[in-house]
Short mmCIF file of N, CA and C in Angstrom, two decimals:
data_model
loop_
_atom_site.label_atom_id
_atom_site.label_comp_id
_atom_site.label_asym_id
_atom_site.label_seq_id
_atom_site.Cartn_x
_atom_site.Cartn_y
_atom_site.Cartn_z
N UNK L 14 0.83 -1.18 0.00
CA UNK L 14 0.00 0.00 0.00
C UNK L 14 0.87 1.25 0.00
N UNK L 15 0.37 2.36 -0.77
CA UNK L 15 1.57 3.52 -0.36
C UNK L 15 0.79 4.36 0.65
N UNK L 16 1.71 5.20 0.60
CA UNK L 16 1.62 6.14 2.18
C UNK L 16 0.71 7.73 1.86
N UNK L 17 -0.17 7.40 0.73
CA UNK L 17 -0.40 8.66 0.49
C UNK L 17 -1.90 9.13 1.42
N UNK L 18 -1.76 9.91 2.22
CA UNK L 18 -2.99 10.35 3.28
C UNK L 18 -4.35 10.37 2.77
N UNK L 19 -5.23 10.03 3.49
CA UNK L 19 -6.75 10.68 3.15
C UNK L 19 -6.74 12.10 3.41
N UNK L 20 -7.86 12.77 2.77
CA UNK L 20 -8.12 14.08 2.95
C UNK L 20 -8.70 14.29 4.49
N UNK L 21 -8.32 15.17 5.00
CA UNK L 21 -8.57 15.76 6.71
C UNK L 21 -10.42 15.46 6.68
N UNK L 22 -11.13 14.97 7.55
CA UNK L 22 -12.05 15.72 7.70
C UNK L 22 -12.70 16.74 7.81
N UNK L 23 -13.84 17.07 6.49
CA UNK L 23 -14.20 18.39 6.21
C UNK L 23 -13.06 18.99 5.50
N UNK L 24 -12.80 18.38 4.48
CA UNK L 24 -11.48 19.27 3.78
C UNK L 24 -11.87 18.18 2.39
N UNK L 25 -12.42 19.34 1.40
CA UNK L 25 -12.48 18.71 0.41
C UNK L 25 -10.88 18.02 -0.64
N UNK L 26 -11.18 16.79 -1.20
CA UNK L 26 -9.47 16.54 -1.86
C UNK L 26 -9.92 17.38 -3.43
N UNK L 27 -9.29 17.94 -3.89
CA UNK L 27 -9.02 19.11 -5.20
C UNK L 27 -8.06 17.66 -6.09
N UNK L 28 -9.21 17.69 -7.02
CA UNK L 28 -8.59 16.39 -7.81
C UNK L 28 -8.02 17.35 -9.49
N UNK L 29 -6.84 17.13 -9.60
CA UNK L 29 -6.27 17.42 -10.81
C UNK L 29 -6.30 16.50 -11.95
N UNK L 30 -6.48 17.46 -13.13
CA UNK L 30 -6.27 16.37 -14.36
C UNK L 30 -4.82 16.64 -14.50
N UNK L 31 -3.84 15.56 -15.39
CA UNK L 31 -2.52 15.88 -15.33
C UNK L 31 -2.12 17.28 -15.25
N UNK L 32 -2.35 17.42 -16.87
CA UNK L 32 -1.68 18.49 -16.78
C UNK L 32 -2.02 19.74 -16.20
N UNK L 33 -3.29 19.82 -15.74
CA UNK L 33 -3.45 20.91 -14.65
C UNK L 33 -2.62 20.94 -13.39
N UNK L 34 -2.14 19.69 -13.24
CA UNK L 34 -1.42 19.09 -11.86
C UNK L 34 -0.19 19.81 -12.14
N UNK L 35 0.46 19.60 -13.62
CA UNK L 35 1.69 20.22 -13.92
C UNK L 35 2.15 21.38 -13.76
N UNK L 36 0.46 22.44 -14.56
CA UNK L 36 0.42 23.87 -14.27
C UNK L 36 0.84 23.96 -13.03
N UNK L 37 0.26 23.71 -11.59
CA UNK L 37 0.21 24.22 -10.67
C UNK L 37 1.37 24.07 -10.20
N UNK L 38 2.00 22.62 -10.05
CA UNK L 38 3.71 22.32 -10.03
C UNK L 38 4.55 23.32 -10.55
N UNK L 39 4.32 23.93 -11.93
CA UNK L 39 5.54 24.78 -12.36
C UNK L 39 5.19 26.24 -11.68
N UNK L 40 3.71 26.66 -11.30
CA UNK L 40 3.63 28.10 -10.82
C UNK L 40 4.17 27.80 -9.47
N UNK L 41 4.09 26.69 -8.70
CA UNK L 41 4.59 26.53 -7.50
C UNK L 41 6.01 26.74 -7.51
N UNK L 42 6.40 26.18 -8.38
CA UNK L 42 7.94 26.25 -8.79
C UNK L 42 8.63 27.89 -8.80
N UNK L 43 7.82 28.68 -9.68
CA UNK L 43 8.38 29.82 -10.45
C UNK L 43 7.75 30.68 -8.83
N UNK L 44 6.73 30.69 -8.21
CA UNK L 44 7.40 31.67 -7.17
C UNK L 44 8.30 30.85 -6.35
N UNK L 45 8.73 30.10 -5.72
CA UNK L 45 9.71 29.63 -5.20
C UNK L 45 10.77 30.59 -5.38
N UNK L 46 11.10 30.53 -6.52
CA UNK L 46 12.36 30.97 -7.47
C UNK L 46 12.52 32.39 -7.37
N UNK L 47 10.88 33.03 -7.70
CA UNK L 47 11.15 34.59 -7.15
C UNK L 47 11.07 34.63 -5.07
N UNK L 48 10.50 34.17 -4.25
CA UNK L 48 11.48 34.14 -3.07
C UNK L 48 12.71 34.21 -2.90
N UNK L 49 12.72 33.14 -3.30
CA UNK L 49 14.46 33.25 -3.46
C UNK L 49 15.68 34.21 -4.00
N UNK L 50 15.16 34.66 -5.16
CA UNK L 50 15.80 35.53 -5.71
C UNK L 50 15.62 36.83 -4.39
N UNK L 51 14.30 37.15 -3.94
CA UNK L 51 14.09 38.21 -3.23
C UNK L 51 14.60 38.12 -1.96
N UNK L 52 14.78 36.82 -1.11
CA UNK L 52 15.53 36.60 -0.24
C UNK L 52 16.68 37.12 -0.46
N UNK L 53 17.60 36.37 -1.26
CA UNK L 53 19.43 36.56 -1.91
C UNK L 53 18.78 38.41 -1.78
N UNK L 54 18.34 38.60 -2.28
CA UNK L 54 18.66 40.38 -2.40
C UNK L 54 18.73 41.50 -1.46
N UNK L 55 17.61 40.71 -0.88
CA UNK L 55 17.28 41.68 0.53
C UNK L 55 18.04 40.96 1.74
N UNK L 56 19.25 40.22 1.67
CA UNK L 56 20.22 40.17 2.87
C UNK L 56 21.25 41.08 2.98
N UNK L 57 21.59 41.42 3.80
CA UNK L 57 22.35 42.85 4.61
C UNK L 57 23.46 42.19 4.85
N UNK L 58 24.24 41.59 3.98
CA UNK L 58 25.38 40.70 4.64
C UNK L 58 26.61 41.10 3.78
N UNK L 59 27.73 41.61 3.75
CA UNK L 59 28.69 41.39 3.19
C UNK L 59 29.80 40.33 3.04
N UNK L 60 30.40 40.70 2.12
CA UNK L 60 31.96 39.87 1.90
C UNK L 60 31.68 38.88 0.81
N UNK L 61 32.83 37.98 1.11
CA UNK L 61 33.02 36.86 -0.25
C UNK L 61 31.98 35.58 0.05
N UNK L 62 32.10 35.36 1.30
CA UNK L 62 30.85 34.49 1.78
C UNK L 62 29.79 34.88 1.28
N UNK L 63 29.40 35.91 1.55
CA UNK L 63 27.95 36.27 1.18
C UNK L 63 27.59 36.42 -0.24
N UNK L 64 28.39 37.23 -0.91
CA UNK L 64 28.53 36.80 -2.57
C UNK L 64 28.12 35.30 -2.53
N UNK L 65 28.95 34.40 -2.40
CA UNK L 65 28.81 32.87 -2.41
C UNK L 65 27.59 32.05 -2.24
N UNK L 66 26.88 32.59 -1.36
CA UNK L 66 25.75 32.28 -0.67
C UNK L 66 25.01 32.65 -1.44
N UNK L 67 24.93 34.12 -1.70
CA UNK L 67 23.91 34.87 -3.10
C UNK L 67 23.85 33.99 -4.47
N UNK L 68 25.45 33.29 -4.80
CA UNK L 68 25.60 32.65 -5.66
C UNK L 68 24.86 31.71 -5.89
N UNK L 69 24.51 30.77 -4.98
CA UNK L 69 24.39 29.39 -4.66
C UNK L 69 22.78 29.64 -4.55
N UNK L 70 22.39 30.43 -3.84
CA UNK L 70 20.80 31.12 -3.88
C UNK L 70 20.12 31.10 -5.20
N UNK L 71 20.86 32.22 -6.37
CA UNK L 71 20.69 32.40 -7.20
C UNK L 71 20.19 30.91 -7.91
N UNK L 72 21.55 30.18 -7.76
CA UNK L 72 21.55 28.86 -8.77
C UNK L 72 20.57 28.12 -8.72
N UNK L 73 19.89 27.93 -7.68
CA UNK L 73 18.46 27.29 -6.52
C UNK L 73 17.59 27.53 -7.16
N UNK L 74 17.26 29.12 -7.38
CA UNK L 74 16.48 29.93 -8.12
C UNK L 74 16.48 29.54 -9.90
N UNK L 75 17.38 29.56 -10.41
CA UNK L 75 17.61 29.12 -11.51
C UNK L 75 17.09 27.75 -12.24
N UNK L 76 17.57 26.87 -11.08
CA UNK L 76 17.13 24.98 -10.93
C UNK L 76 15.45 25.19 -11.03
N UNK L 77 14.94 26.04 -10.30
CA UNK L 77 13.68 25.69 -10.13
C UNK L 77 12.82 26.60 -11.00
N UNK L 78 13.31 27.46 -11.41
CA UNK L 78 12.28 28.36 -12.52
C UNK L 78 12.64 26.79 -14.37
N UNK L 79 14.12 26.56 -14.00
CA UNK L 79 14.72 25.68 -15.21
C UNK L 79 13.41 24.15 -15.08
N UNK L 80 12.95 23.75 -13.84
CA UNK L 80 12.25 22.39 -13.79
C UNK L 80 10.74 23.39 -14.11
N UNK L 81 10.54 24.18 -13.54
CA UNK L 81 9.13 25.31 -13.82
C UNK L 81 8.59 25.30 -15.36
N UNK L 82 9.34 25.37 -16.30
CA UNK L 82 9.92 25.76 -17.66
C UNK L 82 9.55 23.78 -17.96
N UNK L 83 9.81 23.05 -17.61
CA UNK L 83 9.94 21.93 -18.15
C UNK L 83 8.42 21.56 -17.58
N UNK L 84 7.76 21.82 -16.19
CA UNK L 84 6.64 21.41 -16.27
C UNK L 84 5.33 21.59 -17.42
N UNK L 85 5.96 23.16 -17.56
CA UNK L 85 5.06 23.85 -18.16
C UNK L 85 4.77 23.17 -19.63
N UNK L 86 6.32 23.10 -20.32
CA UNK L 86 6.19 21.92 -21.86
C UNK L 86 5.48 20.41 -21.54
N UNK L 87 5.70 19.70 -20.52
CA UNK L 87 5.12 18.64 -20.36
C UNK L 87 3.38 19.03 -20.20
N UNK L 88 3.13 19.91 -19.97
CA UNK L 88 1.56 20.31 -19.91
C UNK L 88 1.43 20.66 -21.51
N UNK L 89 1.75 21.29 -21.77
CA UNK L 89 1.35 21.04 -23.05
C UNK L 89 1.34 20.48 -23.92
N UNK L 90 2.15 19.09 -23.83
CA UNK L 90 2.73 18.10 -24.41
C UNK L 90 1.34 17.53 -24.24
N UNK L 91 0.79 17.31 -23.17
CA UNK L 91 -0.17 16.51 -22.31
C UNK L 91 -1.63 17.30 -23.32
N UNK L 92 -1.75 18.02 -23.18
CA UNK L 92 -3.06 18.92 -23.74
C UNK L 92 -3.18 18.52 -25.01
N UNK L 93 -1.98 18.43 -25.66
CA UNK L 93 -2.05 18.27 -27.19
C UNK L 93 -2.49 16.71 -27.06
N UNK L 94 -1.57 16.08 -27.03
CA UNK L 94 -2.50 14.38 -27.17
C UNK L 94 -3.10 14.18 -27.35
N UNK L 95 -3.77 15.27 -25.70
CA UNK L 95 -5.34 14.73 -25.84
C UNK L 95 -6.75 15.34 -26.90
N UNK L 96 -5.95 16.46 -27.20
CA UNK L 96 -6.95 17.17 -28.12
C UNK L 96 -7.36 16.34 -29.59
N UNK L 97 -8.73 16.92 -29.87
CA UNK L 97 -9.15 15.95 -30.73
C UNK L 97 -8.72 16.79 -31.95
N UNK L 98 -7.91 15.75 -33.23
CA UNK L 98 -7.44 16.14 -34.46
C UNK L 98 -8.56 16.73 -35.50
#
């Protein structure tokens, strides 16, 4: 059996079709990415560390707008299929 929970009582479950599932995955994704970016910006920290850190922030940010970007083609990959010719 897997481990995936029932819905809470009194808490409706929000059932996705794929690629709507995807949409929401990549917008989840793409603010992530702007946090992050807005985090890295708004720290008050100097030096080479902190550059570094900004760096590594950034890259985080990057990874996840880059998988955001790939959900988004797999949704439409998904839409098309199914559309009728």
């Amino acid at each position: 059996m897997t481990g995936v929970p029932a819905p809470r009582a009194g808490q409706r479950a929000r059932r996705y079709e794929p690629a709507e599932g995807l949409r929401a995955h990549s917008a989840a994704l793409l603010r992530q990415a702007e946090r992050l970016r807005a985090g890295a910006a708004a720290l008050d920290w100097k030096g080479p560390q902190a550059e570094a850190f900004r760096w590594r922030v950034e890259a985080l940010a990057d990874r996840c707008a880059t998988a955001a970007d790939g959900l988004a083609r797999s949704a439409e990959q998904l839409d098309a299929a199914v559309r009728p010719r």
